[in-house]
Amino acid sequence: MRSIIILIALLLAMASGTALGLPLQGSNENATVVIFGSSRMPVADENSTQEILKVDVGLMGADNSSYELLDQNDLAYYPGLYRPLSSGKQTVYFLTEIDSLFKLINVTPEGSDPINVKWWITPNASNDRIKVRYYGITDSSVNSDEQMLVLQVSVQNMANQSIYVTPYNFTLFDQWGWNYRPTMGFDAENVAPGSGTDRLLLGFTALPPVFRPAALAYDYGTPEAMVIEFEKDYVPLSDELVYGAASASNSVADNASAQAKMAAPAPVAQIANQTAASTEM
């Protein structure tokens, strides 16, 4: 019986992982850091302009580290909570502005030099009419019977005619290639030529406990279908996107954190209370 319980726990841990494929990695002469994935979740206050970003981190060569996360506007965020995991891993919680795009995480292992790790690019897929962007998981819950995911996307109309966008344009695939349709989401809308939607939410409920998202398709089953494959399309940002011009010197990278504007530290109690509530879902 005990072995069955352990197996279920392991499967749930696998299922609750994020949809990122390629881990991010950086090192110096003493330590190595690996960013395995991240996901977001809302705070308890529905009127808040902030959300919680959970980052799955592995650290080798050091017992502890400090973290600084930079967004696209060079605003710096610092952890409000750490949750130790086994084998040198931990979950690091940041309180960030809603819908922020990140470009760099600075990791400073205890007694060592900083390690700058470029963040993931925002995956997208397009044809001659439409571009779809995927912004990640914004909410999730899992128990021994099922799990729920909320994904965030946007659609840009590059054609010369309006397009009609509904949640049912999207199909989610698991690690075995099985497909799932949204069970909740945004209101359908007409998108004019040359314009795009705001960020849209797609909800998927009653997913299997061991479900892991592997790909998201738009207009699946049609000749113009587009697919974002998370393992292939989640790659690090380029130096040019992170540091500016392609000719940016290494000194710019080294000083990126020092020049960043500072966000207010996240209240530990707020994140702790929110993560506890999330665990109980």
PDB file of C-alpha atoms in Angstrom:
ATOM      1  CA  MET A   1       0.000   0.000   0.000  1.00  0.00           C
ATOM      2  CA  ARG A   2       2.807   2.382   0.912  1.00  0.00           C
ATOM      3  CA  SER A   3       4.490   1.797  -2.474  1.00  0.00           C
ATOM      4  CA  ILE A   4       1.220   2.666  -4.251  1.00  0.00           C
ATOM      5  CA  ILE A   5       0.978   5.937  -2.319  1.00  0.00           C
ATOM      6  CA  ILE A   6       4.577   6.801  -3.226  1.00  0.00           C
ATOM      7  CA  LEU A   7       3.912   6.017  -6.893  1.00  0.00           C
ATOM      8  CA  ILE A   8       0.820   8.245  -6.945  1.00  0.00           C
ATOM      9  CA  ALA A   9       2.813  11.071  -5.355  1.00  0.00           C
ATOM     10  CA  LEU A  10       5.528  10.742  -7.998  1.00  0.00           C
ATOM     11  CA  LEU A  11       3.008  10.735 -10.829  1.00  0.00           C
ATOM     12  CA  LEU A  12       1.300  13.832  -9.451  1.00  0.00           C
ATOM     13  CA  ALA A  13       4.656  15.567  -9.179  1.00  0.00           C
ATOM     14  CA  MET A  14       5.302  14.774 -12.840  1.00  0.00           C
ATOM     15  CA  ALA A  15       1.843  15.915 -13.864  1.00  0.00           C
ATOM     16  CA  SER A  16       2.041  19.224 -12.049  1.00  0.00           C
ATOM     17  CA  GLY A  17       5.195  20.220 -13.915  1.00  0.00           C
ATOM     18  CA  THR A  18       5.082  23.116 -16.326  1.00  0.00           C
ATOM     19  CA  ALA A  19       4.895  22.900 -20.086  1.00  0.00           C
ATOM     20  CA  LEU A  20       8.470  24.007 -20.644  1.00  0.00           C
ATOM     21  CA  GLY A  21      10.698  21.666 -22.601  1.00  0.00           C
ATOM     22  CA  LEU A  22      14.290  22.890 -22.426  1.00  0.00           C
ATOM     23  CA  PRO A  23      15.690  23.839 -18.999  1.00  0.00           C
ATOM     24  CA  LEU A  24      17.722  27.023 -18.705  1.00  0.00           C
ATOM     25  CA  GLN A  25      21.228  26.669 -17.322  1.00  0.00           C
ATOM     26  CA  GLY A  26      24.166  28.795 -16.236  1.00  0.00           C
ATOM     27  CA  SER A  27      27.320  28.276 -14.219  1.00  0.00           C
ATOM     28  CA  ASN A  28      30.506  29.808 -12.886  1.00  0.00           C
ATOM     29  CA  GLU A  29      33.675  28.226 -11.531  1.00  0.00           C
ATOM     30  CA  ASN A  30      31.925  27.090  -8.344  1.00  0.00           C
ATOM     31  CA  ALA A  31      28.243  26.462  -8.975  1.00  0.00           C
ATOM     32  CA  THR A  32      25.628  25.549 -11.577  1.00  0.00           C
ATOM     33  CA  VAL A  33      21.990  26.617 -11.652  1.00  0.00           C
ATOM     34  CA  VAL A  34      19.244  24.977 -13.720  1.00  0.00           C
ATOM     35  CA  ILE A  35      15.816  26.575 -14.233  1.00  0.00           C
ATOM     36  CA  PHE A  36      13.488  23.679 -15.025  1.00  0.00           C
ATOM     37  CA  GLY A  37      10.279  25.628 -15.537  1.00  0.00           C
ATOM     38  CA  SER A  38       7.888  28.268 -14.262  1.00  0.00           C
ATOM     39  CA  SER A  39       4.174  28.827 -13.903  1.00  0.00           C
ATOM     40  CA  ARG A  40       1.915  31.578 -12.647  1.00  0.00           C
ATOM     41  CA  MET A  41      -1.057  31.693 -10.323  1.00  0.00           C
ATOM     42  CA  PRO A  42      -3.413  34.461  -9.205  1.00  0.00           C
ATOM     43  CA  VAL A  43      -3.339  36.091  -5.792  1.00  0.00           C
ATOM     44  CA  ALA A  44      -6.393  35.937  -3.542  1.00  0.00           C
ATOM     45  CA  ASP A  45      -7.439  39.535  -4.273  1.00  0.00           C
ATOM     46  CA  GLU A  46      -9.295  39.525  -7.606  1.00  0.00           C
ATOM     47  CA  ASN A  47      -8.658  43.266  -8.011  1.00  0.00           C
ATOM     48  CA  SER A  48      -4.903  42.967  -7.568  1.00  0.00           C
ATOM     49  CA  THR A  49      -2.563  43.969 -10.386  1.00  0.00           C
ATOM     50  CA  GLN A  50      -0.078  41.313  -9.281  1.00  0.00           C
ATOM     51  CA  GLU A  51       0.283  37.554  -9.583  1.00  0.00           C
ATOM     52  CA  ILE A  52       2.626  34.874  -8.252  1.00  0.00           C
ATOM     53  CA  LEU A  53       5.361  33.376 -10.423  1.00  0.00           C
ATOM     54  CA  LYS A  54       6.653  29.964  -9.296  1.00  0.00           C
ATOM     55  CA  VAL A  55      10.111  29.002 -10.572  1.00  0.00           C
ATOM     56  CA  ASP A  56      11.467  25.442 -10.328  1.00  0.00           C
ATOM     57  CA  VAL A  57      15.211  25.717  -9.617  1.00  0.00           C
ATOM     58  CA  GLY A  58      18.056  23.234  -9.186  1.00  0.00           C
ATOM     59  CA  LEU A  59      21.329  24.361  -7.585  1.00  0.00           C
ATOM     60  CA  MET A  60      24.613  22.437  -7.625  1.00  0.00           C
ATOM     61  CA  GLY A  61      27.856  23.433  -5.919  1.00  0.00           C
ATOM     62  CA  ALA A  62      26.177  25.671  -3.329  1.00  0.00           C
ATOM     63  CA  ASP A  63      23.620  25.232  -0.566  1.00  0.00           C
ATOM     64  CA  ASN A  64      21.823  28.559  -0.977  1.00  0.00           C
ATOM     65  CA  SER A  65      21.457  31.364  -3.478  1.00  0.00           C
ATOM     66  CA  SER A  66      19.848  34.765  -3.916  1.00  0.00           C
ATOM     67  CA  TYR A  67      17.699  35.572  -6.952  1.00  0.00           C
ATOM     68  CA  GLU A  68      16.810  38.645  -8.981  1.00  0.00           C
ATOM     69  CA  LEU A  69      14.313  38.458 -11.849  1.00  0.00           C
ATOM     70  CA  LEU A  70      14.234  41.169 -14.544  1.00  0.00           C
ATOM     71  CA  ASP A  71      11.208  41.909 -16.709  1.00  0.00           C
ATOM     72  CA  GLN A  72      11.081  43.508 -20.166  1.00  0.00           C
ATOM     73  CA  ASN A  73      11.114  46.983 -18.572  1.00  0.00           C
ATOM     74  CA  ASP A  74      14.186  46.242 -16.413  1.00  0.00           C
ATOM     75  CA  LEU A  75      12.042  46.129 -13.285  1.00  0.00           C
ATOM     76  CA  ALA A  76      13.646  43.779 -10.764  1.00  0.00           C
ATOM     77  CA  TYR A  77      11.728  41.316  -8.591  1.00  0.00           C
ATOM     78  CA  TYR A  78      13.009  39.437  -5.560  1.00  0.00           C
ATOM     79  CA  PRO A  79      11.685  36.223  -3.995  1.00  0.00           C
ATOM     80  CA  GLY A  80       9.097  36.393  -1.249  1.00  0.00           C
ATOM     81  CA  LEU A  81       9.205  32.693  -0.419  1.00  0.00           C
ATOM     82  CA  TYR A  82      11.400  29.633  -0.932  1.00  0.00           C
ATOM     83  CA  ARG A  83      10.103  26.073  -0.719  1.00  0.00           C
ATOM     84  CA  PRO A  84      12.913  23.473  -0.441  1.00  0.00           C
ATOM     85  CA  LEU A  85      12.523  20.276  -2.453  1.00  0.00           C
ATOM     86  CA  SER A  86      14.679  17.162  -2.554  1.00  0.00           C
ATOM     87  CA  SER A  87      18.055  16.683  -4.269  1.00  0.00           C
ATOM     88  CA  GLY A  88      19.100  20.338  -4.296  1.00  0.00           C
ATOM     89  CA  LYS A  89      15.897  21.631  -5.897  1.00  0.00           C
ATOM     90  CA  GLN A  90      13.574  24.342  -4.656  1.00  0.00           C
ATOM     91  CA  THR A  91      10.556  26.341  -5.746  1.00  0.00           C
ATOM     92  CA  VAL A  92      11.158  30.095  -5.682  1.00  0.00           C
ATOM     93  CA  TYR A  93       8.116  32.399  -5.501  1.00  0.00           C
ATOM     94  CA  PHE A  94       8.055  35.940  -6.916  1.00  0.00           C
ATOM     95  CA  LEU A  95       5.229  38.469  -6.633  1.00  0.00           C
ATOM     96  CA  THR A  96       5.173  40.152 -10.064  1.00  0.00           C
ATOM     97  CA  GLU A  97       2.991  42.466 -12.090  1.00  0.00           C
ATOM     98  CA  ILE A  98       0.280  40.637 -14.036  1.00  0.00           C
ATOM     99  CA  ASP A  99       1.228  39.647 -17.599  1.00  0.00           C
ATOM    100  CA  SER A 100       4.887  40.601 -17.227  1.00  0.00           C
ATOM    101  CA  LEU A 101       7.371  39.253 -19.751  1.00  0.00           C
ATOM    102  CA  PHE A 102      10.750  38.347 -18.291  1.00  0.00           C
ATOM    103  CA  LYS A 103      14.180  38.415 -19.872  1.00  0.00           C
ATOM    104  CA  LEU A 104      16.807  37.482 -17.276  1.00  0.00           C
ATOM    105  CA  ILE A 105      17.192  35.814 -13.905  1.00  0.00           C
ATOM    106  CA  ASN A 106      20.305  36.628 -11.906  1.00  0.00           C
ATOM    107  CA  VAL A 107      21.344  33.853  -9.520  1.00  0.00           C
ATOM    108  CA  THR A 108      24.053  34.498  -6.927  1.00  0.00           C
ATOM    109  CA  PRO A 109      25.103  31.286  -5.142  1.00  0.00           C
ATOM    110  CA  GLU A 110      26.282  31.745  -1.577  1.00  0.00           C
ATOM    111  CA  GLY A 111      29.970  32.713  -1.567  1.00  0.00           C
ATOM    112  CA  SER A 112      30.155  32.827  -5.362  1.00  0.00           C
ATOM    113  CA  ASP A 113      29.867  35.190  -8.330  1.00  0.00           C
ATOM    114  CA  PRO A 114      26.497  35.991  -9.955  1.00  0.00           C
ATOM    115  CA  ILE A 115      25.199  33.791 -12.771  1.00  0.00           C
ATOM    116  CA  ASN A 116      23.025  35.474 -15.422  1.00  0.00           C
ATOM    117  CA  VAL A 117      20.531  33.127 -17.090  1.00  0.00           C
ATOM    118  CA  LYS A 118      18.467  34.326 -20.060  1.00  0.00           C
ATOM    119  CA  TRP A 119      14.718  33.660 -19.788  1.00  0.00           C
ATOM    120  CA  TRP A 120      12.601  31.745 -22.304  1.00  0.00           C
ATOM    121  CA  ILE A 121      11.276  33.284 -25.489  1.00  0.00           C
ATOM    122  CA  THR A 122       7.475  33.607 -25.858  1.00  0.00           C
ATOM    123  CA  PRO A 123       6.571  30.742 -28.243  1.00  0.00           C
ATOM    124  CA  ASN A 124       4.466  31.528 -31.294  1.00  0.00           C
ATOM    125  CA  ALA A 125       3.202  29.977 -34.508  1.00  0.00           C
ATOM    126  CA  SER A 126       1.961  31.711 -37.645  1.00  0.00           C
ATOM    127  CA  ASN A 127       0.811  31.357 -41.222  1.00  0.00           C
ATOM    128  CA  ASP A 128       0.098  34.055 -43.808  1.00  0.00           C
ATOM    129  CA  ARG A 129      -3.119  35.080 -41.997  1.00  0.00           C
ATOM    130  CA  ILE A 130      -2.751  34.549 -38.262  1.00  0.00           C
ATOM    131  CA  LYS A 131      -0.106  34.621 -35.541  1.00  0.00           C
ATOM    132  CA  VAL A 132      -0.727  32.890 -32.204  1.00  0.00           C
ATOM    133  CA  ARG A 133       1.369  33.523 -29.094  1.00  0.00           C
ATOM    134  CA  TYR A 134       1.452  31.332 -25.998  1.00  0.00           C
ATOM    135  CA  TYR A 135       2.235  33.004 -22.645  1.00  0.00           C
ATOM    136  CA  GLY A 136       2.126  29.985 -20.369  1.00  0.00           C
ATOM    137  CA  ILE A 137       0.102  28.580 -17.499  1.00  0.00           C
ATOM    138  CA  THR A 138      -1.669  31.177 -15.355  1.00  0.00           C
ATOM    139  CA  ASP A 139      -3.444  28.840 -12.926  1.00  0.00           C
ATOM    140  CA  SER A 140      -3.549  25.138 -12.122  1.00  0.00           C
ATOM    141  CA  SER A 141      -4.718  22.581  -9.593  1.00  0.00           C
ATOM    142  CA  VAL A 142      -4.208  18.838  -9.258  1.00  0.00           C
ATOM    143  CA  ASN A 143      -5.436  16.058  -7.005  1.00  0.00           C
ATOM    144  CA  SER A 144      -5.418  12.266  -7.103  1.00  0.00           C
ATOM    145  CA  ASP A 145      -8.354  12.174  -9.547  1.00  0.00           C
ATOM    146  CA  GLU A 146      -7.845  15.014 -12.023  1.00  0.00           C
ATOM    147  CA  GLN A 147      -6.196  18.322 -12.745  1.00  0.00           C
ATOM    148  CA  MET A 148      -7.091  21.717 -14.180  1.00  0.00           C
ATOM    149  CA  LEU A 149      -5.030  24.154 -16.253  1.00  0.00           C
ATOM    150  CA  VAL A 150      -5.593  27.728 -17.406  1.00  0.00           C
ATOM    151  CA  LEU A 151      -3.444  28.851 -20.348  1.00  0.00           C
ATOM    152  CA  GLN A 152      -2.903  32.354 -21.734  1.00  0.00           C
ATOM    153  CA  VAL A 153      -2.708  33.126 -25.463  1.00  0.00           C
ATOM    154  CA  SER A 154      -3.203  35.934 -27.967  1.00  0.00           C
ATOM    155  CA  VAL A 155      -4.178  36.008 -31.647  1.00  0.00           C
ATOM    156  CA  GLN A 156      -3.032  38.537 -34.256  1.00  0.00           C
ATOM    157  CA  ASN A 157      -4.864  38.967 -37.572  1.00  0.00           C
ATOM    158  CA  MET A 158      -2.376  39.534 -40.410  1.00  0.00           C
ATOM    159  CA  ALA A 159      -4.941  39.051 -43.197  1.00  0.00           C
ATOM    160  CA  ASN A 160      -7.073  41.618 -45.040  1.00  0.00           C
ATOM    161  CA  GLN A 161     -10.341  40.200 -43.698  1.00  0.00           C
ATOM    162  CA  SER A 162     -11.734  39.921 -40.182  1.00  0.00           C
ATOM    163  CA  ILE A 163     -11.370  36.604 -38.383  1.00  0.00           C
ATOM    164  CA  TYR A 164     -13.651  35.070 -35.762  1.00  0.00           C
ATOM    165  CA  VAL A 165     -11.780  33.713 -32.740  1.00  0.00           C
ATOM    166  CA  THR A 166     -13.298  31.378 -30.138  1.00  0.00           C
ATOM    167  CA  PRO A 167     -11.828  29.095 -27.449  1.00  0.00           C
ATOM    168  CA  TYR A 168     -12.656  26.154 -29.700  1.00  0.00           C
ATOM    169  CA  ASN A 169     -10.042  27.269 -32.212  1.00  0.00           C
ATOM    170  CA  PHE A 170      -7.532  25.832 -29.718  1.00  0.00           C
ATOM    171  CA  THR A 171      -6.593  22.227 -28.957  1.00  0.00           C
ATOM    172  CA  LEU A 172      -4.201  21.084 -26.222  1.00  0.00           C
ATOM    173  CA  PHE A 173      -2.106  17.913 -26.557  1.00  0.00           C
ATOM    174  CA  ASP A 174      -0.591  15.797 -23.806  1.00  0.00           C
ATOM    175  CA  GLN A 175       2.740  13.954 -23.760  1.00  0.00           C
ATOM    176  CA  TRP A 176       1.183  10.996 -25.591  1.00  0.00           C
ATOM    177  CA  GLY A 177      -0.408  13.068 -28.369  1.00  0.00           C
ATOM    178  CA  TRP A 178      -3.972  12.839 -27.032  1.00  0.00           C
ATOM    179  CA  ASN A 179      -5.949  16.025 -27.681  1.00  0.00           C
ATOM    180  CA  TYR A 180      -8.232  18.044 -25.380  1.00  0.00           C
ATOM    181  CA  ARG A 181     -10.640  20.897 -26.101  1.00  0.00           C
ATOM    182  CA  PRO A 182     -11.194  23.866 -23.766  1.00  0.00           C
ATOM    183  CA  THR A 183     -14.040  23.561 -21.284  1.00  0.00           C
ATOM    184  CA  MET A 184     -14.089  27.275 -20.453  1.00  0.00           C
ATOM    185  CA  GLY A 185     -12.546  30.453 -21.769  1.00  0.00           C
ATOM    186  CA  PHE A 186     -12.955  33.885 -23.308  1.00  0.00           C
ATOM    187  CA  ASP A 187     -15.950  35.260 -25.192  1.00  0.00           C
ATOM    188  CA  ALA A 188     -15.731  34.782 -28.954  1.00  0.00           C
ATOM    189  CA  GLU A 189     -14.735  37.923 -30.847  1.00  0.00           C
ATOM    190  CA  ASN A 190     -14.180  39.304 -34.332  1.00  0.00           C
ATOM    191  CA  VAL A 191     -10.622  40.502 -34.902  1.00  0.00           C
ATOM    192  CA  ALA A 192     -10.220  43.195 -37.552  1.00  0.00           C
ATOM    193  CA  PRO A 193      -7.446  43.098 -40.183  1.00  0.00           C
ATOM    194  CA  GLY A 194      -4.102  44.255 -38.837  1.00  0.00           C
ATOM    195  CA  SER A 195      -5.188  44.065 -35.200  1.00  0.00           C
ATOM    196  CA  GLY A 196      -5.002  41.505 -32.436  1.00  0.00           C
ATOM    197  CA  THR A 197      -6.705  40.313 -29.300  1.00  0.00           C
ATOM    198  CA  ASP A 198      -5.769  41.083 -25.745  1.00  0.00           C
ATOM    199  CA  ARG A 199      -4.376  38.143 -23.825  1.00  0.00           C
ATOM    200  CA  LEU A 200      -6.999  35.410 -23.695  1.00  0.00           C
ATOM    201  CA  LEU A 201      -7.552  32.638 -21.141  1.00  0.00           C
ATOM    202  CA  LEU A 202      -8.252  29.003 -22.011  1.00  0.00           C
ATOM    203  CA  GLY A 203      -9.452  26.609 -19.304  1.00  0.00           C
ATOM    204  CA  PHE A 204      -9.051  22.833 -19.418  1.00  0.00           C
ATOM    205  CA  THR A 205     -10.720  20.800 -16.670  1.00  0.00           C
ATOM    206  CA  ALA A 206     -11.058  17.099 -15.807  1.00  0.00           C
ATOM    207  CA  LEU A 207      -7.603  16.359 -17.215  1.00  0.00           C
ATOM    208  CA  PRO A 208      -5.997  13.038 -16.197  1.00  0.00           C
ATOM    209  CA  PRO A 209      -3.826  13.210 -13.051  1.00  0.00           C
ATOM    210  CA  VAL A 210      -0.678  12.316 -15.031  1.00  0.00           C
ATOM    211  CA  PHE A 211      -1.438  14.781 -17.841  1.00  0.00           C
ATOM    212  CA  ARG A 212       1.475  16.954 -18.972  1.00  0.00           C
ATOM    213  CA  PRO A 213       0.904  19.615 -21.667  1.00  0.00           C
ATOM    214  CA  ALA A 214       3.115  19.076 -24.704  1.00  0.00           C
ATOM    215  CA  ALA A 215       1.658  21.222 -27.513  1.00  0.00           C
ATOM    216  CA  LEU A 216      -1.055  23.745 -28.338  1.00  0.00           C
ATOM    217  CA  ALA A 217      -2.698  23.873 -31.772  1.00  0.00           C
ATOM    218  CA  TYR A 218      -4.819  26.504 -33.504  1.00  0.00           C
ATOM    219  CA  ASP A 219      -7.414  25.335 -36.058  1.00  0.00           C
ATOM    220  CA  TYR A 220      -6.342  21.735 -35.527  1.00  0.00           C
ATOM    221  CA  GLY A 221      -7.617  19.411 -38.247  1.00  0.00           C
ATOM    222  CA  THR A 222      -7.719  22.104 -40.949  1.00  0.00           C
ATOM    223  CA  PRO A 223      -5.244  22.814 -43.780  1.00  0.00           C
ATOM    224  CA  GLU A 224      -4.112  25.991 -41.968  1.00  0.00           C
ATOM    225  CA  ALA A 225      -3.481  24.357 -38.597  1.00  0.00           C
ATOM    226  CA  MET A 226      -0.610  25.742 -36.511  1.00  0.00           C
ATOM    227  CA  VAL A 227       1.094  23.959 -33.632  1.00  0.00           C
ATOM    228  CA  ILE A 228       3.300  25.297 -30.829  1.00  0.00           C
ATOM    229  CA  GLU A 229       5.431  22.426 -29.527  1.00  0.00           C
ATOM    230  CA  PHE A 230       6.543  23.322 -26.018  1.00  0.00           C
ATOM    231  CA  GLU A 231       9.652  21.143 -25.948  1.00  0.00           C
ATOM    232  CA  LYS A 232      10.897  22.494 -29.284  1.00  0.00           C
ATOM    233  CA  ASP A 233       9.662  26.087 -29.215  1.00  0.00           C
ATOM    234  CA  TYR A 234      10.583  27.040 -25.637  1.00  0.00           C
ATOM    235  CA  VAL A 235      14.180  28.233 -26.116  1.00  0.00           C
ATOM    236  CA  PRO A 236      16.264  30.935 -24.384  1.00  0.00           C
ATOM    237  CA  LEU A 237      16.029  34.541 -25.516  1.00  0.00           C
ATOM    238  CA  SER A 238      18.832  35.834 -27.715  1.00  0.00           C
ATOM    239  CA  ASP A 239      21.542  38.160 -26.384  1.00  0.00           C
ATOM    240  CA  GLU A 240      20.129  40.944 -28.540  1.00  0.00           C
ATOM    241  CA  LEU A 241      16.655  40.648 -27.013  1.00  0.00           C
ATOM    242  CA  VAL A 242      18.030  40.506 -23.471  1.00  0.00           C
ATOM    243  CA  TYR A 243      20.854  43.038 -23.576  1.00  0.00           C
ATOM    244  CA  GLY A 244      19.861  45.276 -26.476  1.00  0.00           C
ATOM    245  CA  ALA A 245      21.897  45.594 -29.664  1.00  0.00           C
ATOM    246  CA  ALA A 246      23.704  42.509 -30.916  1.00  0.00           C
ATOM    247  CA  SER A 247      26.996  44.307 -30.315  1.00  0.00           C
ATOM    248  CA  ALA A 248      26.255  44.772 -26.594  1.00  0.00           C
ATOM    249  CA  SER A 249      29.379  44.088 -24.578  1.00  0.00           C
ATOM    250  CA  ASN A 250      29.705  41.613 -21.749  1.00  0.00           C
ATOM    251  CA  SER A 251      29.895  44.520 -19.343  1.00  0.00           C
ATOM    252  CA  VAL A 252      26.300  45.396 -20.155  1.00  0.00           C
ATOM    253  CA  ALA A 253      25.262  41.893 -19.167  1.00  0.00           C
ATOM    254  CA  ASP A 254      27.318  41.998 -15.994  1.00  0.00           C
ATOM    255  CA  ASN A 255      25.780  45.312 -14.966  1.00  0.00           C
ATOM    256  CA  ALA A 256      22.189  44.567 -15.998  1.00  0.00           C
ATOM    257  CA  SER A 257      21.103  43.841 -12.456  1.00  0.00           C
ATOM    258  CA  ALA A 258      22.864  46.852 -10.961  1.00  0.00           C
ATOM    259  CA  GLN A 259      21.113  49.202 -13.379  1.00  0.00           C
ATOM    260  CA  ALA A 260      17.670  47.682 -12.886  1.00  0.00           C
ATOM    261  CA  LYS A 261      14.889  49.534 -11.163  1.00  0.00           C
ATOM    262  CA  MET A 262      13.873  47.848  -7.939  1.00  0.00           C
ATOM    263  CA  ALA A 263      10.399  46.456  -7.331  1.00  0.00           C
ATOM    264  CA  ALA A 264       9.050  46.348  -3.802  1.00  0.00           C
ATOM    265  CA  PRO A 265       9.933  43.014  -2.154  1.00  0.00           C
ATOM    266  CA  ALA A 266       7.033  40.575  -2.117  1.00  0.00           C
ATOM    267  CA  PRO A 267       5.379  40.199   1.293  1.00  0.00           C
ATOM    268  CA  VAL A 268       6.318  36.728   2.498  1.00  0.00           C
ATOM    269  CA  ALA A 269       3.046  36.298   4.381  1.00  0.00           C
ATOM    270  CA  GLN A 270       0.985  37.121   1.292  1.00  0.00           C
ATOM    271  CA  ILE A 271       2.758  34.558  -0.876  1.00  0.00           C
ATOM    272  CA  ALA A 272       2.772  31.957   1.894  1.00  0.00           C
ATOM    273  CA  ASN A 273      -0.963  32.335   2.458  1.00  0.00           C
ATOM    274  CA  GLN A 274      -1.696  32.203  -1.258  1.00  0.00           C
ATOM    275  CA  THR A 275       0.441  29.130  -1.901  1.00  0.00           C
ATOM    276  CA  ALA A 276      -1.172  27.370   1.036  1.00  0.00           C
ATOM    277  CA  ALA A 277      -4.607  28.107  -0.408  1.00  0.00           C
ATOM    278  CA  SER A 278      -3.472  26.836  -3.804  1.00  0.00           C
ATOM    279  CA  THR A 279      -2.213  23.598  -2.280  1.00  0.00           C
ATOM    280  CA  GLU A 280      -5.621  22.984  -0.740  1.00  0.00           C
ATOM    281  CA  MET A 281      -7.438  23.237  -4.101  1.00  0.00           C
TER     282      MET A 281
END
